[in-house]
């Protein structure tokens, strides 16, 4: 919204219909209902891949984009504007403990540093199975249905979900995985 307020044409992409709806409400509340914002419900990674194939270019990507060495090969980043942490979400009933993760079904969002962390540290180890989802909302649905025992989530996403789901809690301490978010810019484009 800050970019739109500054006069930029904006494409807002989120895989969560609810998040796009919330962002539209924020735009209206901010007096930006007529701003040039294109609203899309889509997987962000797939959207970017299609836009690259189409030859479409953007000046910046402002998102919850982690600064990683792999991404830094194709884009330049601003200084970090947010440091992300991970938390385990599970039922409050005591059946999950981060101190004993064995024979568990674990979930998180795909194309994230958290998903990569789960795959590297838990998938097919000690009887664990990892499932990755297009959105945290889908991971949370499987947590509530019992298809996964715990979800590794970004602290901010968890804090948004927990108030409406009182049978669940953050289990254990926050995990700092040195996940810093930055604005991405076209490579070598001043």
mmCIF file of C-alpha atoms in Angstrom:
data_model
loop_
_atom_site.group_PDB
_atom_site.id
_atom_site.type_symbol
_atom_site.label_atom_id
_atom_site.label_comp_id
_atom_site.label_asym_id
_atom_site.label_seq_id
_atom_site.Cartn_x
_atom_site.Cartn_y
_atom_site.Cartn_z
ATOM 1 C CA UNK A 1 0.000 0.000 0.000
ATOM 2 C CA UNK A 2 2.914 2.326 0.670
ATOM 3 C CA UNK A 3 4.099 1.822 -2.926
ATOM 4 C CA UNK A 4 0.590 2.528 -4.264
ATOM 5 C CA UNK A 5 0.297 5.634 -2.100
ATOM 6 C CA UNK A 6 3.636 6.819 -3.543
ATOM 7 C CA UNK A 7 2.151 6.494 -7.053
ATOM 8 C CA UNK A 8 3.391 3.082 -8.162
ATOM 9 C CA UNK A 9 1.251 0.632 -10.095
ATOM 10 C CA UNK A 10 1.031 -2.425 -7.868
ATOM 11 C CA UNK A 11 0.316 -6.104 -8.428
ATOM 12 C CA UNK A 12 -0.677 -7.761 -5.146
ATOM 13 C CA UNK A 13 -0.311 -11.557 -5.245
ATOM 14 C CA UNK A 14 -1.131 -13.949 -2.407
ATOM 15 C CA UNK A 15 -2.155 -17.610 -2.437
ATOM 16 C CA UNK A 16 -4.650 -16.901 0.335
ATOM 17 C CA UNK A 17 -7.998 -15.473 -0.762
ATOM 18 C CA UNK A 18 -8.529 -14.271 2.803
ATOM 19 C CA UNK A 19 -5.265 -12.316 2.794
ATOM 20 C CA UNK A 20 -6.135 -10.651 -0.516
ATOM 21 C CA UNK A 21 -9.537 -9.703 0.905
ATOM 22 C CA UNK A 22 -7.898 -8.284 4.013
ATOM 23 C CA UNK A 23 -5.414 -6.313 1.873
ATOM 24 C CA UNK A 24 -8.284 -4.863 -0.185
ATOM 25 C CA UNK A 25 -10.003 -3.769 3.040
ATOM 26 C CA UNK A 26 -6.760 -2.112 4.136
ATOM 27 C CA UNK A 27 -6.551 -0.295 0.811
ATOM 28 C CA UNK A 28 -10.076 1.069 1.235
ATOM 29 C CA UNK A 29 -9.370 2.070 4.859
ATOM 30 C CA UNK A 30 -6.210 3.840 3.684
ATOM 31 C CA UNK A 31 -8.072 5.850 1.043
ATOM 32 C CA UNK A 32 -6.551 3.822 -1.793
ATOM 33 C CA UNK A 33 -9.675 2.166 -3.222
ATOM 34 C CA UNK A 34 -9.018 3.812 -6.608
ATOM 35 C CA UNK A 35 -5.255 3.206 -6.602
ATOM 36 C CA UNK A 36 -3.815 1.186 -9.505
ATOM 37 C CA UNK A 37 -3.620 -2.149 -7.648
ATOM 38 C CA UNK A 38 -4.142 -5.454 -9.432
ATOM 39 C CA UNK A 39 -5.348 -8.085 -6.915
ATOM 40 C CA UNK A 40 -4.476 -11.748 -7.626
ATOM 41 C CA UNK A 41 -5.069 -14.950 -5.683
ATOM 42 C CA UNK A 42 -2.229 -17.142 -6.905
ATOM 43 C CA UNK A 43 0.885 -18.980 -5.746
ATOM 44 C CA UNK A 44 3.552 -16.251 -5.663
ATOM 45 C CA UNK A 45 6.410 -18.429 -6.875
ATOM 46 C CA UNK A 46 4.379 -19.789 -9.798
ATOM 47 C CA UNK A 47 3.191 -16.262 -10.645
ATOM 48 C CA UNK A 48 6.770 -14.961 -10.773
ATOM 49 C CA UNK A 49 7.891 -17.919 -12.901
ATOM 50 C CA UNK A 50 5.058 -17.228 -15.402
ATOM 51 C CA UNK A 51 5.851 -13.515 -15.498
ATOM 52 C CA UNK A 52 9.506 -14.285 -16.244
ATOM 53 C CA UNK A 53 8.479 -16.599 -19.120
ATOM 54 C CA UNK A 54 6.171 -13.857 -20.446
ATOM 55 C CA UNK A 55 8.995 -11.321 -20.297
ATOM 56 C CA UNK A 56 7.130 -9.089 -17.829
ATOM 57 C CA UNK A 57 9.309 -7.028 -15.531
ATOM 58 C CA UNK A 58 8.708 -5.388 -12.170
ATOM 59 C CA UNK A 59 10.801 -2.755 -10.433
ATOM 60 C CA UNK A 60 10.569 -4.396 -7.017
ATOM 61 C CA UNK A 61 9.062 -7.303 -5.119
ATOM 62 C CA UNK A 62 7.825 -6.279 -1.701
ATOM 63 C CA UNK A 63 6.819 -9.432 0.100
ATOM 64 C CA UNK A 64 7.728 -11.733 2.891
ATOM 65 C CA UNK A 65 10.723 -12.688 0.752
ATOM 66 C CA UNK A 66 13.627 -14.250 2.592
ATOM 67 C CA UNK A 67 17.067 -13.103 1.586
ATOM 68 C CA UNK A 68 18.829 -16.299 0.497
ATOM 69 C CA UNK A 69 22.042 -16.858 -1.488
ATOM 70 C CA UNK A 70 20.038 -18.635 -4.225
ATOM 71 C CA UNK A 71 17.623 -15.721 -4.626
ATOM 72 C CA UNK A 72 20.477 -13.198 -4.476
ATOM 73 C CA UNK A 73 21.830 -14.783 -7.678
ATOM 74 C CA UNK A 74 18.808 -13.455 -9.599
ATOM 75 C CA UNK A 75 17.743 -10.320 -7.681
ATOM 76 C CA UNK A 76 19.309 -7.615 -5.541
ATOM 77 C CA UNK A 77 17.940 -7.069 -2.037
ATOM 78 C CA UNK A 78 17.440 -4.074 0.203
ATOM 79 C CA UNK A 79 18.758 -4.169 3.725
ATOM 80 C CA UNK A 80 16.593 -6.512 5.819
ATOM 81 C CA UNK A 81 13.391 -4.882 7.057
ATOM 82 C CA UNK A 82 12.212 -7.789 9.230
ATOM 83 C CA UNK A 83 13.748 -10.753 11.023
ATOM 84 C CA UNK A 84 11.481 -13.779 10.968
ATOM 85 C CA UNK A 85 11.339 -16.580 13.522
ATOM 86 C CA UNK A 86 9.730 -20.019 13.407
ATOM 87 C CA UNK A 87 7.350 -21.595 15.921
ATOM 88 C CA UNK A 88 5.767 -25.020 16.298
ATOM 89 C CA UNK A 89 1.951 -25.019 16.378
ATOM 90 C CA UNK A 90 0.187 -28.055 17.802
ATOM 91 C CA UNK A 91 -2.719 -29.086 19.992
ATOM 92 C CA UNK A 92 -2.446 -28.026 23.621
ATOM 93 C CA UNK A 93 -3.016 -31.656 24.688
ATOM 94 C CA UNK A 94 0.697 -32.415 25.109
ATOM 95 C CA UNK A 95 0.980 -34.970 22.302
ATOM 96 C CA UNK A 96 3.678 -32.923 20.529
ATOM 97 C CA UNK A 97 6.992 -31.778 21.980
ATOM 98 C CA UNK A 98 9.826 -30.133 20.042
ATOM 99 C CA UNK A 99 12.184 -32.029 22.350
ATOM 100 C CA UNK A 100 11.017 -35.399 20.970
ATOM 101 C CA UNK A 101 10.089 -35.218 17.303
ATOM 102 C CA UNK A 102 9.802 -38.873 16.308
ATOM 103 C CA UNK A 103 7.123 -40.648 14.280
ATOM 104 C CA UNK A 104 5.354 -37.362 13.570
ATOM 105 C CA UNK A 105 3.574 -35.914 10.558
ATOM 106 C CA UNK A 106 4.824 -32.342 10.195
ATOM 107 C CA UNK A 107 3.595 -29.545 7.957
ATOM 108 C CA UNK A 108 4.619 -26.116 6.713
ATOM 109 C CA UNK A 109 4.333 -23.886 3.647
ATOM 110 C CA UNK A 110 6.182 -24.851 0.488
ATOM 111 C CA UNK A 111 8.730 -22.513 -1.149
ATOM 112 C CA UNK A 112 9.754 -21.107 2.246
ATOM 113 C CA UNK A 113 12.861 -21.346 4.368
ATOM 114 C CA UNK A 114 10.682 -23.124 6.952
ATOM 115 C CA UNK A 115 9.719 -25.815 4.451
ATOM 116 C CA UNK A 116 13.368 -26.267 3.530
ATOM 117 C CA UNK A 117 14.253 -26.512 7.240
ATOM 118 C CA UNK A 118 11.661 -29.254 7.795
ATOM 119 C CA UNK A 119 12.798 -31.235 4.766
ATOM 120 C CA UNK A 120 16.468 -31.004 5.740
ATOM 121 C CA UNK A 121 16.034 -31.803 9.419
ATOM 122 C CA UNK A 122 12.987 -34.052 9.780
ATOM 123 C CA UNK A 123 11.676 -35.620 6.561
ATOM 124 C CA UNK A 124 12.145 -39.409 6.557
ATOM 125 C CA UNK A 125 14.224 -39.177 9.750
ATOM 126 C CA UNK A 126 13.207 -40.833 13.019
ATOM 127 C CA UNK A 127 9.953 -41.975 11.430
ATOM 128 C CA UNK A 128 8.840 -38.440 10.566
ATOM 129 C CA UNK A 129 6.985 -37.366 7.432
ATOM 130 C CA UNK A 130 6.869 -33.795 6.096
ATOM 131 C CA UNK A 131 3.987 -32.367 4.071
ATOM 132 C CA UNK A 132 4.310 -28.953 2.421
ATOM 133 C CA UNK A 133 1.311 -26.810 1.451
ATOM 134 C CA UNK A 134 0.637 -23.925 -0.912
ATOM 135 C CA UNK A 135 -0.481 -21.764 2.040
ATOM 136 C CA UNK A 136 -0.237 -21.797 5.811
ATOM 137 C CA UNK A 137 -4.040 -21.871 5.844
ATOM 138 C CA UNK A 138 -3.967 -25.293 4.158
ATOM 139 C CA UNK A 139 -1.351 -26.527 6.636
ATOM 140 C CA UNK A 140 -3.529 -25.310 9.508
ATOM 141 C CA UNK A 141 -6.543 -27.123 8.053
ATOM 142 C CA UNK A 142 -4.589 -30.381 8.080
ATOM 143 C CA UNK A 143 -3.450 -29.666 11.646
ATOM 144 C CA UNK A 144 -7.061 -29.222 12.747
ATOM 145 C CA UNK A 145 -8.173 -32.351 10.894
ATOM 146 C CA UNK A 146 -5.385 -34.415 12.482
ATOM 147 C CA UNK A 147 -3.528 -35.166 9.241
ATOM 148 C CA UNK A 148 -0.411 -33.504 10.699
ATOM 149 C CA UNK A 149 0.720 -33.445 14.327
ATOM 150 C CA UNK A 150 2.372 -30.027 14.158
ATOM 151 C CA UNK A 151 2.943 -27.130 11.779
ATOM 152 C CA UNK A 152 6.179 -25.170 11.645
ATOM 153 C CA UNK A 153 4.978 -21.615 10.986
ATOM 154 C CA UNK A 154 6.253 -18.078 10.867
ATOM 155 C CA UNK A 155 5.602 -16.416 14.218
ATOM 156 C CA UNK A 156 3.519 -13.666 12.591
ATOM 157 C CA UNK A 157 1.280 -16.159 10.759
ATOM 158 C CA UNK A 158 0.851 -18.214 13.929
ATOM 159 C CA UNK A 159 -0.068 -15.155 15.989
ATOM 160 C CA UNK A 160 -2.783 -14.320 13.445
ATOM 161 C CA UNK A 161 -4.225 -17.866 13.447
ATOM 162 C CA UNK A 162 -4.137 -18.760 17.145
ATOM 163 C CA UNK A 163 -6.842 -16.400 18.542
ATOM 164 C CA UNK A 164 -9.532 -18.179 16.515
ATOM 165 C CA UNK A 165 -8.154 -21.633 17.354
ATOM 166 C CA UNK A 166 -7.993 -21.860 21.161
ATOM 167 C CA UNK A 167 -7.279 -25.613 21.268
ATOM 168 C CA UNK A 168 -3.838 -24.957 19.716
ATOM 169 C CA UNK A 169 -0.729 -23.164 20.938
ATOM 170 C CA UNK A 170 2.866 -22.357 20.200
ATOM 171 C CA UNK A 171 4.746 -25.334 21.616
ATOM 172 C CA UNK A 172 8.311 -24.692 22.767
ATOM 173 C CA UNK A 173 10.545 -21.716 22.113
ATOM 174 C CA UNK A 174 10.825 -19.575 18.989
ATOM 175 C CA UNK A 175 13.463 -20.819 16.567
ATOM 176 C CA UNK A 176 15.733 -18.176 15.041
ATOM 177 C CA UNK A 177 16.828 -19.529 11.688
ATOM 178 C CA UNK A 178 18.455 -16.255 10.563
ATOM 179 C CA UNK A 179 15.546 -15.612 8.178
ATOM 180 C CA UNK A 180 15.743 -11.966 7.153
ATOM 181 C CA UNK A 181 13.210 -10.410 4.785
ATOM 182 C CA UNK A 182 14.051 -7.767 2.210
ATOM 183 C CA UNK A 183 12.669 -5.964 -0.817
ATOM 184 C CA UNK A 184 13.864 -7.587 -4.047
ATOM 185 C CA UNK A 185 14.970 -5.470 -7.013
ATOM 186 C CA UNK A 186 15.985 -6.355 -10.556
ATOM 187 C CA UNK A 187 19.570 -7.560 -10.588
ATOM 188 C CA UNK A 188 22.148 -4.833 -11.291
ATOM 189 C CA UNK A 189 19.444 -2.250 -12.098
ATOM 190 C CA UNK A 190 20.142 1.034 -10.340
#
